Short mmCIF file of C-alpha atoms in Angstrom, two decimals:
data_model
loop_
_atom_site.label_atom_id
_atom_site.label_comp_id
_atom_site.label_asym_id
_atom_site.label_seq_id
_atom_site.Cartn_x
_atom_site.Cartn_y
_atom_site.Cartn_z
CA UNK A 13 -0.06 0.12 0.26
CA UNK A 14 3.35 2.34 0.60
CA UNK A 15 3.64 1.84 -2.81
CA UNK A 16 -0.14 4.27 -3.80
CA UNK A 17 -1.35 7.10 -3.00
CA UNK A 18 -5.20 8.64 -2.73
CA UNK A 19 -5.81 11.72 -4.75
CA UNK A 20 -8.94 13.23 -3.40
CA UNK A 21 -11.18 14.42 -5.98
CA UNK A 22 -12.51 17.69 -6.52
CA UNK A 23 -16.03 18.32 -8.17
CA UNK A 24 -17.35 21.26 -9.42
CA UNK A 25 -20.88 22.21 -7.58
CA UNK A 26 -22.30 25.59 -7.06
CA UNK A 27 -24.84 26.42 -4.32
CA UNK A 28 -28.03 28.32 -5.16
CA UNK A 29 -30.10 31.21 -2.62
CA UNK A 30 -32.09 30.23 -0.68
CA UNK A 31 -35.83 31.79 -2.21
CA UNK A 32 -37.35 33.82 0.95
CA UNK A 33 -41.32 34.52 0.57
CA UNK A 34 -42.05 37.97 2.11
CA UNK A 35 -44.82 38.00 4.05
CA UNK A 36 -45.53 39.60 6.80
CA UNK A 37 -49.35 41.56 6.57
CA UNK A 38 -49.00 43.08 3.13
CA UNK A 39 -52.47 42.37 1.55
CA UNK A 40 -54.99 44.27 -0.76
CA UNK A 41 -58.02 44.53 -1.20
CA UNK A 42 -59.70 41.43 -2.36
CA UNK A 43 -61.60 43.49 -4.73
CA UNK A 44 -61.75 47.03 -6.59
CA UNK A 45 -64.37 48.88 -8.47
CA UNK A 46 -62.93 49.34 -12.38
CA UNK A 47 -61.39 51.68 -13.12
CA UNK A 48 -59.47 51.49 -16.12
CA UNK A 49 -55.74 50.78 -14.15
CA UNK A 50 -53.98 47.88 -12.83
CA UNK A 51 -53.14 49.63 -9.89
CA UNK A 52 -54.04 47.98 -6.49
CA UNK A 53 -53.78 49.77 -3.30
CA UNK A 54 -51.88 48.56 -0.30
CA UNK A 55 -52.20 47.93 3.11
CA UNK A 56 -49.89 46.06 5.91
CA UNK A 57 -45.80 45.56 5.54
CA UNK A 58 -42.87 43.32 4.30
CA UNK A 59 -41.84 40.53 6.11
CA UNK A 60 -39.71 37.85 6.40
CA UNK A 61 -40.47 34.02 8.05
CA UNK A 62 -38.61 34.11 11.22
CA UNK A 63 -35.37 32.58 11.11
CA UNK A 64 -34.41 28.86 11.64
CA UNK A 65 -30.73 27.65 13.04
CA UNK A 66 -28.39 25.95 10.01
CA UNK A 67 -29.75 22.27 9.53
CA UNK A 68 -33.05 22.88 10.35
CA UNK A 69 -36.33 23.00 8.29
CA UNK A 70 -35.55 22.09 4.66
CA UNK A 71 -34.74 24.36 2.02
CA UNK A 72 -37.72 25.61 0.26
CA UNK A 73 -39.12 26.27 3.81
CA UNK A 74 -38.44 30.12 3.05
CA UNK A 75 -36.91 31.01 6.04
CA UNK A 76 -33.17 32.81 6.74
CA UNK A 77 -30.84 30.70 9.08
CA UNK A 78 -29.53 32.65 12.12
CA UNK A 79 -26.13 32.68 11.69
CA UNK A 80 -27.03 34.99 8.60
CA UNK A 81 -28.89 37.90 10.86
CA UNK A 82 -30.09 38.63 7.48
CA UNK A 83 -33.21 41.54 7.72
CA UNK A 84 -35.22 43.07 5.00
CA UNK A 85 -34.85 47.14 4.24
CA UNK A 86 -37.23 49.25 3.08
CA UNK A 87 -41.01 48.87 1.59
CA UNK A 88 -43.28 48.13 -1.36
CA UNK A 89 -43.47 50.21 -3.85
CA UNK A 90 -47.02 48.74 -5.09
CA UNK A 91 -49.10 46.41 -6.74
CA UNK A 92 -50.85 45.73 -10.39
CA UNK A 93 -53.44 43.43 -11.18
CA UNK A 94 -52.86 41.41 -13.87
CA UNK A 95 -55.19 43.05 -16.28
CA UNK A 96 -57.79 46.20 -16.06
CA UNK A 97 -60.92 44.66 -17.05
CA UNK A 98 -63.54 43.00 -15.11
CA UNK A 99 -63.20 39.47 -17.38
CA UNK A 100 -59.34 38.47 -17.21
CA UNK A 101 -58.36 39.73 -14.25
CA UNK A 102 -57.41 37.96 -10.82
CA UNK A 103 -53.87 37.83 -9.27
CA UNK A 104 -52.18 41.20 -7.58
CA UNK A 105 -48.57 41.34 -7.98
CA UNK A 106 -46.94 43.31 -5.56
CA UNK A 107 -43.88 45.65 -6.43
CA UNK A 108 -40.89 44.62 -4.90
CA UNK A 109 -38.50 47.44 -6.40
CA UNK A 110 -38.08 48.98 -3.02
CA UNK A 111 -36.71 46.39 -1.29
CA UNK A 112 -33.28 44.91 0.22
CA UNK A 113 -31.97 41.90 1.84
CA UNK A 114 -29.32 43.42 4.27
CA UNK A 115 -27.15 40.84 7.21
CA UNK A 116 -24.36 38.87 6.63
CA UNK A 117 -24.23 37.40 3.24
CA UNK A 118 -27.69 38.86 1.07
CA UNK A 119 -27.23 37.17 -2.14
CA UNK A 120 -27.15 33.53 -0.34
CA UNK A 121 -31.15 34.56 -0.35
CA UNK A 122 -33.76 35.66 -3.25
CA UNK A 123 -36.59 37.48 -2.61
CA UNK A 124 -40.08 36.02 -4.05
CA UNK A 125 -42.63 38.47 -5.24
CA UNK A 126 -45.66 37.71 -3.23
CA UNK A 127 -49.53 37.19 -5.44
CA UNK A 128 -52.40 37.85 -3.92
CA UNK A 129 -55.72 36.63 -5.17
CA UNK A 130 -58.18 39.50 -6.41
CA UNK A 131 -60.37 40.49 -8.93
CA UNK A 132 -62.19 43.88 -10.23
CA UNK A 133 -65.66 43.90 -10.19
CA UNK A 134 -68.14 46.62 -12.79
CA UNK A 135 -68.04 49.60 -12.66
CA UNK A 136 -72.79 51.11 -11.92
CA UNK A 137 -72.92 53.40 -15.09
CA UNK A 138 -73.93 56.86 -14.39
CA UNK A 139 -76.50 57.94 -16.88
CA UNK A 140 -77.47 61.75 -18.61
CA UNK A 141 -79.10 63.58 -20.98
CA UNK A 142 -81.02 66.27 -22.77
CA UNK A 143 -84.14 65.84 -25.12
CA UNK A 144 -87.54 68.38 -25.91
CA UNK A 145 -90.48 68.09 -23.69
CA UNK A 146 -92.99 65.61 -25.16
CA UNK A 147 -95.26 65.17 -22.81
CA UNK A 148 -94.28 61.84 -22.12
CA UNK A 149 -91.79 60.03 -19.16
CA UNK A 150 -90.11 58.19 -22.01
CA UNK A 151 -86.29 58.89 -22.81
CA UNK A 152 -84.92 56.85 -25.33
CA UNK A 153 -81.06 55.58 -25.39
CA UNK A 154 -79.89 57.84 -28.07
CA UNK A 155 -80.11 60.69 -26.21
CA UNK A 156 -78.11 59.25 -22.78
CA UNK A 157 -74.89 59.10 -22.11
CA UNK A 158 -72.71 57.40 -19.67
CA UNK A 159 -71.00 60.56 -17.77
CA UNK A 160 -68.66 58.98 -16.16
CA UNK A 161 -67.14 56.68 -18.24
CA UNK A 162 -63.13 55.60 -18.60
CA UNK A 163 -62.43 57.73 -21.27
CA UNK A 164 -60.82 56.25 -24.29
CA UNK A 165 -63.71 52.90 -22.97
CA UNK A 166 -66.14 54.17 -25.37
CA UNK A 167 -69.02 52.62 -23.93
CA UNK A 168 -71.88 52.98 -25.07
CA UNK A 169 -76.39 52.92 -24.73
CA UNK A 170 -77.83 50.61 -27.73
CA UNK A 171 -81.11 50.54 -27.38
CA UNK A 172 -83.82 50.37 -24.89
CA UNK A 173 -86.16 52.73 -23.18
CA UNK A 174 -85.60 55.04 -19.63
CA UNK A 175 -88.44 56.52 -17.42
CA UNK A 176 -88.10 59.51 -15.90
CA UNK A 177 -90.23 60.82 -12.46
CA UNK A 178 -91.80 63.77 -14.51
CA UNK A 179 -92.73 64.87 -17.59
CA UNK A 180 -91.65 68.33 -16.96
CA UNK A 181 -89.32 71.07 -18.35
CA UNK A 182 -86.27 71.17 -15.89
CA UNK A 183 -83.89 68.62 -14.73
CA UNK A 184 -85.89 64.61 -14.13
CA UNK A 185 -84.30 61.97 -12.29
CA UNK A 186 -84.41 58.95 -14.23
CA UNK A 187 -86.55 55.64 -11.87
CA UNK A 188 -86.55 52.54 -14.14
CA UNK A 189 -84.23 51.76 -16.51
CA UNK A 190 -86.60 49.60 -18.92
CA UNK A 191 -85.22 47.93 -21.29
CA UNK A 192 -81.36 49.88 -21.38
CA UNK A 193 -78.43 47.86 -22.92
CA UNK A 194 -74.80 48.73 -22.77
CA UNK A 195 -72.73 48.84 -25.76
CA UNK A 196 -68.53 48.10 -26.14
CA UNK A 197 -69.20 46.36 -23.21
CA UNK A 198 -67.72 42.86 -23.60
CA UNK A 199 -64.78 42.73 -21.31
CA UNK A 200 -67.38 43.33 -18.44
CA UNK A 201 -66.04 46.57 -17.39
CA UNK A 202 -69.77 48.62 -16.76
CA UNK A 203 -73.26 47.45 -15.60
CA UNK A 204 -76.46 49.16 -15.31
CA UNK A 205 -77.14 47.32 -12.12
CA UNK A 206 -77.49 50.01 -9.60
CA UNK A 207 -77.44 52.53 -12.61
CA UNK A 208 -78.64 56.94 -11.79
CA UNK A 209 -78.89 59.54 -13.45
CA UNK A 210 -80.82 62.68 -14.68
CA UNK A 211 -82.30 64.26 -18.14
CA UNK A 212 -82.75 67.99 -18.19
CA UNK A 213 -86.15 68.26 -20.09
CA UNK A 214 -85.94 71.44 -22.18
CA UNK A 215 -88.46 72.86 -23.14
CA UNK A 216 -90.33 72.14 -27.04
CA UNK A 217 -89.83 74.71 -29.63
CA UNK A 218 -93.25 75.99 -31.13
CA UNK A 219 -93.62 78.03 -34.31
CA UNK A 220 -95.88 80.40 -35.53
CA UNK A 221 -95.74 81.87 -38.94
CA UNK A 222 -98.31 84.52 -40.44
CA UNK A 223 -99.50 83.38 -43.50
CA UNK A 224 -101.81 86.24 -44.47
CA UNK A 225 -105.03 86.92 -44.96
CA UNK A 226 -107.22 84.90 -46.97
CA UNK A 227 -110.91 86.09 -48.15
CA UNK A 228 -110.98 87.83 -45.65
CA UNK A 229 -109.51 85.41 -42.80
CA UNK A 230 -106.04 85.70 -41.65
CA UNK A 231 -104.22 82.64 -41.06
CA UNK A 232 -101.72 81.36 -38.64
CA UNK A 233 -99.73 78.00 -39.57
CA UNK A 234 -98.10 75.94 -35.84
CA UNK A 235 -95.68 74.02 -35.81
CA UNK A 236 -93.35 71.98 -32.74
CA UNK A 237 -93.22 68.46 -32.61
CA UNK A 238 -95.18 66.15 -35.19
CA UNK A 239 -98.06 64.79 -33.76
CA UNK A 240 -97.60 66.94 -30.00
CA UNK A 241 -100.42 68.27 -29.41
CA UNK A 242 -100.42 72.50 -28.70
CA UNK A 243 -103.12 75.21 -27.80
CA UNK A 244 -103.25 78.32 -29.85
CA UNK A 245 -104.05 81.06 -27.82
CA UNK A 246 -104.88 85.00 -29.17
CA UNK A 247 -105.20 88.38 -27.31
CA UNK A 248 -104.78 91.46 -28.09
CA UNK A 249 -103.99 93.82 -24.68
CA UNK A 250 -101.22 90.96 -23.87
CA UNK A 251 -103.03 90.03 -20.00
CA UNK A 252 -105.87 88.05 -21.33
CA UNK A 253 -105.52 85.25 -23.35
CA UNK A 254 -108.42 83.13 -25.14
CA UNK A 255 -107.61 79.83 -26.16
CA UNK A 256 -108.64 79.59 -30.23
CA UNK A 257 -107.77 76.05 -31.03
CA UNK A 258 -106.28 73.24 -29.99
CA UNK A 259 -104.39 70.72 -32.51
CA UNK A 260 -101.71 68.26 -33.18
CA UNK A 261 -98.55 70.12 -34.96
CA UNK A 262 -98.80 71.00 -37.72
CA UNK A 263 -101.44 72.92 -37.98
CA UNK A 264 -102.83 75.86 -39.77
CA UNK A 265 -105.65 78.20 -37.87
CA UNK A 266 -108.13 80.37 -39.62
CA UNK A 267 -109.29 83.64 -37.19
CA UNK A 268 -112.59 85.01 -38.41
CA UNK A 269 -111.71 88.00 -35.59
CA UNK A 270 -108.61 88.79 -36.64
CA UNK A 271 -106.97 91.85 -36.49
CA UNK A 272 -103.87 94.33 -36.79
CA UNK A 273 -104.03 94.46 -32.86
CA UNK A 274 -104.64 90.89 -32.80
CA UNK A 275 -101.29 88.99 -31.25
CA UNK A 276 -100.74 84.53 -30.81
CA UNK A 277 -98.96 82.49 -28.80
CA UNK A 278 -98.85 79.28 -29.34
CA UNK A 279 -98.16 76.13 -25.99
CA UNK A 280 -97.63 72.84 -25.32
CA UNK A 281 -100.20 71.06 -24.14
#
C-alpha cells in the first residue's frame, strides 16, 4: 500500500440562493371597482419569516438562517392586477422594487414576489341626457350618455328606453332603467345594475307662421313636435289670453276675428 497514494477528487458544484417569500401583513382588497387601471391599493408591511438554525427545516421552507442575521429593508413599491378588465383580472402582484436584503451575505438569499388573488368588479354607470319636452316620461337610449365612463373606453347605450320621474321641463331623475342595454361592453367593465342619472327636459320649440289674410280670414300655421298637441291662444291686450284652437302639430288656424291688434302664442299641453 505504501507504493500508492490517494488523490482526493474535486468536483465543480455551486450553491444557489435560498428563496425567501415576502410575507408580513401585506395585502390588497379582495376586489376593486373598475377604473381603467391595474393599480391595487396596498396595506400592511413586508416581513420575512422567523429565522431558523442551520440544518433545521428544509431548503424550501422560506426561512433564513440565524447565522446570517438577514434583515429586510425598505418598503413595497405598490401592487398591480394582471389585467385592468373585469373578465380577465384574477391576481395582484406586489412590486418589491423598494425592498432589499441586509445582513451577513444577502446574496445567499433571493426574495419571492407575493401574489394575491383578487378581482375587479364592474363600474355602475351614471347616465345623463337632454331632450325637448314631449309630454312623455320615456327617454330613449339615443339621447343618453354615460357620464362616468373612463376616457377612451367607448362604452355606449346600445338601445332601449328608460323612465323619468316626471315629464315636466327641468331636471328629471331617471327612476326606471326599462329596456336599456349597454354597447361596447364585451370586457364586462360596466353595469346598469344600480345605475342612476338625470335628464334635462327643455321647452320644446313652437313656431308660429303668419300666412296672411285670405278671403278676409287671417291664417296662422303652428309647427312644433309632429303629432304633439298644442294650444293656440290669442290676445289684444297681452293680459287676457283666449284659447282659439287645440290641435296636433303641424296645423293651420283660420281666424275670422283677427285684426291689426291681434297677437298669438302657442303652448304645448
